[in-house]
């Protein structure tokens, strides 16, 4: 929901909360200084309960299913309402204006239960408005994700099987064929597998088995290694059980491709590190490469921006991405919760 619509919804709610009781009780509760002050303090305290519940307790505890902490916090909030109301209406108003909200003798038990009753009035409306806005935002994100799926599929083809990669790979395969190398046919097979996976097996952001992503990365590494002279130095490791783990397609390859494209990959003292770890339904990727300082930077980081956006849409609050970019090397640490 747009920000201005959220503000309008809140304004309409508070106008309704202020005027409807005034109109309803107008004949029985004539407007005077004292009644106005009581209405004003009551309105203020209800707003305090409403927004603490709306802005803090619901998103921090209820949404995260910490129900015990949520109930405890609501009780503390009602206690805060009771204390503030006592200080304003039974202390401040008495000392300044000479009147209070409660008359005659009343027990502490009655006062507490009466304030628990009135203090709870703001809880349900704040929950309803919070739920409406939350559900509308979820629907908006869902529609936005669906809208971007077709563009994402085209972007995959452009970014992952890009013309430069195809051109270099075909040149390498041509050289292998020319020299009757036994590596030629396996290289052609690897390239066809890559293209088939991107064009057919990955459907937008539908999840795929993590093992397919690993196979894709391994094929990519083998083809890229053909052009590295004298030899590609790669520290590639996969750890953990890949069974029953699924992930959005073509997220991990960005960092592998970046290492080949911008890094020095033939230094035995500083190999390209590609480590994948699967544990507790989480996929962890660590890549590290020595930077090629002779290479001019190209582009404006659009690929990384698109990747971050995809992560935010597909794995909101379920991923961690750390990028360390210094003069000597480039490091990526990505953790995705696949539950």
Coordinates of C-alpha atoms in Angstrom, one line a residue:
X1 CA 0.0 0.0 0.0
X2 CA 1.3 3.5 -0.9
X3 CA 2.4 5.7 2.0
X4 CA -0.2 8.3 1.3
X5 CA -2.9 5.7 1.4
X6 CA -1.6 4.4 4.7
X7 CA -1.7 7.9 6.2
X8 CA -5.2 8.5 4.9
X9 CA -6.4 5.2 6.4
X10 CA -5.0 6.3 9.8
X11 CA -6.6 9.7 9.6
X12 CA -10.0 8.3 8.7
X13 CA -9.8 5.9 11.6
X14 CA -8.9 8.6 14.2
X15 CA -11.6 11.0 12.8
X16 CA -14.1 8.1 13.2
X17 CA -12.8 7.4 16.7
X18 CA -13.2 11.0 17.8
X19 CA -16.5 12.1 16.2
X20 CA -18.7 9.0 16.5
X21 CA -18.5 8.7 20.3
X22 CA -19.0 12.5 20.5
X23 CA -22.2 12.3 18.4
X24 CA -23.5 9.2 20.1
X25 CA -22.9 10.5 23.7
X26 CA -23.6 14.2 23.0
X27 CA -26.9 14.3 24.8
X28 CA -25.6 12.5 27.9
X29 CA -22.1 14.0 28.0
X30 CA -22.5 17.8 27.4
X31 CA -19.3 19.4 26.0
X32 CA -17.4 21.4 28.7
X33 CA -13.9 22.1 29.7
X34 CA -13.7 19.1 31.9
X35 CA -15.3 16.7 29.4
X36 CA -13.1 18.0 26.6
X37 CA -9.9 17.4 28.7
X38 CA -11.0 13.9 29.6
X39 CA -11.8 13.2 25.9
X40 CA -8.4 14.6 24.9
X41 CA -6.4 12.6 27.4
X42 CA -8.4 9.5 26.6
X43 CA -7.8 10.0 22.9
X44 CA -4.1 10.5 23.5
X45 CA -3.7 7.4 25.6
X46 CA -5.6 5.3 23.2
X47 CA -3.3 6.5 20.4
X48 CA -0.2 5.6 22.6
X49 CA -1.5 2.1 23.0
X50 CA -2.5 1.9 19.3
X51 CA 0.8 2.9 17.9
X52 CA 3.0 1.0 20.3
X53 CA 1.0 -2.1 19.5
X54 CA 0.9 -1.3 15.8
X55 CA 4.6 -0.3 15.2
X56 CA 6.4 -2.4 17.8
X57 CA 4.5 -5.4 19.3
X58 CA 2.8 -6.7 16.2
X59 CA 5.8 -6.7 13.8
X60 CA 8.4 -7.6 16.4
X61 CA 6.6 -10.4 18.3
X62 CA 3.3 -11.3 16.7
X63 CA 4.5 -11.5 13.1
X64 CA 7.6 -13.5 14.2
X65 CA 5.4 -15.9 16.1
X66 CA 6.9 -15.0 19.5
X67 CA 3.4 -15.3 21.1
X68 CA 4.6 -15.5 24.7
X69 CA 6.6 -12.3 24.4
X70 CA 3.7 -10.7 22.6
X71 CA 1.2 -11.5 25.4
X72 CA 3.6 -10.3 28.0
X73 CA 4.3 -7.1 26.1
X74 CA 0.6 -6.4 25.7
X75 CA 0.1 -6.7 29.5
X76 CA 3.0 -4.3 30.1
X77 CA 1.4 -1.9 27.5
X78 CA -2.0 -2.0 29.3
X79 CA -0.2 -1.4 32.6
X80 CA 1.5 1.6 31.0
X81 CA -1.9 2.9 29.9
X82 CA -3.2 2.5 33.4
X83 CA -0.3 4.4 35.0
X84 CA -0.3 7.2 32.5
X85 CA -4.1 7.6 32.8
X86 CA -3.8 7.8 36.6
X87 CA -1.0 10.4 36.5
X88 CA -2.9 12.6 34.0
X89 CA -6.5 12.3 35.1
X90 CA -6.1 11.7 38.9
X91 CA -3.0 13.7 39.6
X92 CA -2.4 16.4 36.9
X93 CA -6.1 17.3 36.4
X94 CA -6.7 17.4 40.1
X95 CA -3.8 19.7 40.9
X96 CA -4.3 22.0 37.9
X97 CA -8.0 22.0 37.2
X98 CA -9.5 20.7 40.4
X99 CA -11.3 17.6 39.0
X100 CA -10.7 14.0 38.3
X101 CA -12.3 11.3 36.1
X102 CA -13.3 9.0 39.0
X103 CA -15.6 10.2 41.8
X104 CA -16.3 8.8 45.2
X105 CA -14.6 5.9 46.8
X106 CA -13.3 3.2 44.4
X107 CA -11.1 0.2 45.0
X108 CA -7.7 -0.3 43.3
X109 CA -9.0 -3.5 41.9
X110 CA -11.9 -1.7 40.2
X111 CA -9.6 1.0 38.9
X112 CA -7.2 -1.5 37.4
X113 CA -9.9 -3.6 35.7
X114 CA -11.7 -0.6 34.4
X115 CA -8.5 0.6 32.8
X116 CA -7.7 -2.8 31.4
X117 CA -11.1 -2.6 29.8
X118 CA -10.6 0.8 28.3
X119 CA -7.0 0.3 27.5
X120 CA -7.8 -2.8 25.4
X121 CA -10.0 -0.8 23.0
X122 CA -7.1 0.2 20.8
X123 CA -5.7 -3.3 20.4
X124 CA -8.2 -4.8 18.0
X125 CA -8.4 -1.8 15.6
X126 CA -4.6 -1.5 15.5
X127 CA -4.4 -5.3 14.7
X128 CA -7.1 -4.9 11.9
X129 CA -5.3 -2.0 10.3
X130 CA -1.9 -3.6 10.6
X131 CA -3.3 -6.8 9.0
X132 CA -4.9 -4.9 6.2
X133 CA -1.8 -3.0 5.3
X134 CA 0.4 -6.1 5.7
X135 CA -1.8 -8.3 3.5
X136 CA -2.0 -5.5 0.8
X137 CA 1.8 -5.2 0.9
X138 CA 2.2 -8.9 0.5
X139 CA -0.2 -8.9 -2.4
X140 CA 1.7 -6.0 -3.9
X141 CA 5.0 -7.8 -3.6
X142 CA 3.5 -11.0 -5.1
X143 CA 2.1 -9.1 -8.1
X144 CA 5.4 -7.3 -8.5
X145 CA 7.2 -10.7 -8.4
X146 CA 4.9 -12.1 -11.1
X147 CA 5.3 -9.0 -13.2
X148 CA 9.1 -9.3 -13.1
X149 CA 9.2 -13.1 -13.9
X150 CA 9.2 -12.7 -17.7
X151 CA 11.8 -9.9 -17.5
X152 CA 13.8 -12.1 -15.1
X153 CA 13.8 -15.0 -17.6
X154 CA 15.1 -12.8 -20.4
X155 CA 17.6 -11.3 -18.0
X156 CA 18.9 -14.7 -17.1
X157 CA 19.6 -15.5 -20.8
X158 CA 21.3 -12.2 -21.2
X159 CA 23.4 -12.3 -18.0
X160 CA 24.2 -15.9 -17.6
X161 CA 24.6 -17.2 -21.2
X162 CA 25.9 -13.9 -22.5
X163 CA 27.3 -13.4 -25.9
X164 CA 30.9 -13.0 -24.6
X165 CA 30.8 -16.3 -22.8
X166 CA 29.3 -18.1 -25.8
X167 CA 31.8 -16.5 -28.2
X168 CA 34.8 -17.5 -26.0
X169 CA 33.5 -21.0 -25.3
X170 CA 32.8 -21.7 -29.0
X171 CA 36.3 -20.4 -29.9
X172 CA 37.8 -22.7 -27.3
X173 CA 35.8 -25.7 -28.6
X174 CA 36.8 -24.8 -32.2
X175 CA 40.5 -25.0 -31.1
X176 CA 39.9 -28.3 -29.4
X177 CA 38.2 -29.7 -32.5
X178 CA 41.0 -28.3 -34.7
X179 CA 43.6 -30.2 -32.7
X180 CA 41.5 -33.3 -32.5
X181 CA 41.4 -33.0 -28.7
X182 CA 39.4 -35.6 -26.7
X183 CA 38.1 -32.6 -24.7
X184 CA 36.0 -31.3 -27.6
X185 CA 33.0 -33.5 -27.4
X186 CA 32.6 -33.2 -23.6
X187 CA 32.9 -29.4 -23.9
X188 CA 30.1 -29.3 -26.5
X189 CA 28.0 -31.5 -24.2
X190 CA 28.6 -29.2 -21.3
X191 CA 27.7 -26.1 -23.3
X192 CA 24.4 -27.7 -24.5
X193 CA 23.6 -28.7 -20.9
X194 CA 24.1 -25.1 -19.8
X195 CA 21.9 -23.7 -22.5
X196 CA 19.2 -26.3 -22.0
X197 CA 19.1 -25.6 -18.2
X198 CA 18.7 -21.9 -18.6
X199 CA 16.3 -22.0 -21.5
X200 CA 14.1 -24.9 -20.4
X201 CA 14.6 -26.1 -16.8
X202 CA 14.6 -22.7 -15.1
X203 CA 11.1 -21.2 -15.1
X204 CA 11.3 -17.7 -13.7
X205 CA 11.7 -17.9 -9.9
X206 CA 10.3 -21.4 -9.4
X207 CA 12.5 -23.4 -7.1
X208 CA 14.8 -26.0 -8.5
X209 CA 16.8 -28.7 -6.7
X210 CA 20.1 -27.3 -5.4
X211 CA 22.0 -30.2 -7.1
X212 CA 20.9 -28.8 -10.5
X213 CA 22.4 -25.4 -9.6
X214 CA 25.6 -27.1 -8.5
X215 CA 25.8 -29.1 -11.7
X216 CA 25.3 -25.8 -13.6
X217 CA 28.1 -24.2 -11.7
X218 CA 30.4 -27.1 -12.3
X219 CA 29.8 -27.1 -16.0
X220 CA 30.3 -23.4 -16.1
X221 CA 33.7 -23.8 -14.3
X222 CA 34.8 -26.5 -16.7
X223 CA 34.0 -24.4 -19.8
X224 CA 35.6 -21.2 -18.4
X225 CA 38.7 -23.1 -17.4
X226 CA 39.4 -24.0 -21.0
X227 CA 40.5 -20.4 -21.8
X228 CA 42.7 -20.0 -18.7
X229 CA 46.4 -20.3 -19.4
X230 CA 48.5 -22.0 -18.3
X231 CA 46.0 -23.5 -15.9
X232 CA 42.9 -22.4 -13.9
X233 CA 43.6 -22.5 -10.2
X234 CA 40.3 -23.1 -8.5
X235 CA 39.6 -24.2 -4.9
X236 CA 36.1 -25.6 -5.4
X237 CA 34.3 -27.3 -2.5
X238 CA 30.8 -28.6 -1.9
X239 CA 29.8 -29.7 1.6
X240 CA 26.6 -31.1 2.9
X241 CA 23.5 -33.1 1.9
X242 CA 21.8 -31.7 -1.2
X243 CA 18.7 -33.9 -0.9
X244 CA 15.3 -32.2 -0.7
X245 CA 16.9 -28.7 -0.8
X246 CA 15.5 -26.3 -3.4
X247 CA 16.6 -22.8 -4.4
X248 CA 15.6 -20.1 -6.8
X249 CA 17.5 -20.7 -10.0
X250 CA 20.7 -18.8 -11.2
X251 CA 21.4 -16.9 -7.9
X252 CA 24.7 -18.4 -7.1
X253 CA 26.3 -18.3 -10.6
X254 CA 26.5 -14.5 -10.5
X255 CA 29.4 -14.6 -8.0
X256 CA 31.2 -17.5 -9.8
X257 CA 31.0 -15.7 -13.1
X258 CA 32.2 -12.5 -11.5
X259 CA 35.3 -14.4 -10.2
X260 CA 36.3 -15.5 -13.7
X261 CA 35.4 -12.2 -15.3
X262 CA 37.2 -9.8 -13.0
X263 CA 39.7 -12.0 -11.1
X264 CA 43.1 -13.6 -11.7
X265 CA 42.4 -17.3 -11.9
X266 CA 45.8 -18.7 -12.8
X267 CA 47.7 -17.8 -9.6
X268 CA 48.5 -21.0 -7.6
X269 CA 49.2 -18.8 -4.5
X270 CA 45.7 -17.3 -4.7
X271 CA 43.2 -19.6 -6.4
X272 CA 39.6 -18.7 -7.1
X273 CA 37.7 -19.9 -4.1
X274 CA 34.2 -21.3 -4.6
X275 CA 32.8 -23.0 -1.5
X276 CA 29.2 -24.2 -1.2
X277 CA 27.9 -25.5 2.1
X278 CA 24.4 -27.0 2.8
X279 CA 23.4 -27.3 6.4
X280 CA 20.1 -27.0 8.4
X281 CA 18.2 -26.1 5.2
X282 CA 20.5 -23.2 4.6
X283 CA 22.8 -22.7 1.5
X284 CA 26.0 -20.9 2.1
X285 CA 28.2 -19.6 -0.7
X286 CA 31.7 -18.2 -0.2
X287 CA 33.6 -16.9 -3.2
X288 CA 37.0 -15.1 -3.1
X289 CA 39.2 -14.0 -6.0
X290 CA 42.3 -12.0 -6.5
X291 CA 41.4 -8.8 -8.4
X292 CA 42.8 -8.1 -11.8
X293 CA 44.1 -4.5 -11.3
X294 CA 44.9 -4.2 -15.0
X295 CA 41.3 -4.6 -16.0
X296 CA 39.2 -1.6 -16.5
X297 CA 35.9 -1.7 -14.6
X298 CA 32.8 -2.0 -16.9
X299 CA 29.2 -1.4 -16.3
X300 CA 27.5 0.2 -13.3
X301 CA 26.9 -2.8 -11.1
X302 CA 23.4 -3.5 -12.7
X303 CA 23.9 -7.2 -12.4
X304 CA 24.5 -6.9 -8.6
X305 CA 21.5 -4.6 -8.2
X306 CA 19.2 -7.1 -10.0
X307 CA 20.6 -9.9 -7.9
X308 CA 19.9 -8.0 -4.6
X309 CA 16.4 -7.2 -5.8
X310 CA 15.7 -10.8 -6.6
X311 CA 17.0 -11.9 -3.1
X312 CA 14.7 -9.3 -1.5
X313 CA 11.7 -10.4 -3.4
X314 CA 12.2 -14.2 -3.2
X315 CA 13.9 -14.5 0.2
X316 CA 12.7 -11.5 2.3
X317 CA 14.3 -11.6 5.8
X318 CA 15.7 -15.1 4.9
X319 CA 19.1 -14.2 3.4
X320 CA 22.3 -12.5 4.3
X321 CA 24.7 -11.0 1.7
X322 CA 28.1 -9.7 2.6
X323 CA 30.4 -8.1 0.0
X324 CA 34.0 -7.2 0.8
X325 CA 35.6 -5.3 -2.1
X326 CA 39.1 -4.0 -1.5
X327 CA 42.2 -3.3 -3.6
X328 CA 43.5 -6.9 -3.6
X329 CA 40.5 -9.2 -3.6
X330 CA 36.8 -9.5 -3.9
X331 CA 34.9 -11.6 -1.3
X332 CA 31.3 -12.7 -1.2
X333 CA 29.4 -14.4 1.6
X334 CA 25.8 -15.4 0.9
X335 CA 23.5 -17.3 3.2
X336 CA 20.0 -18.3 2.0
X337 CA 17.4 -19.9 4.3
X338 CA 15.6 -22.4 2.0
X339 CA 12.9 -23.4 4.5

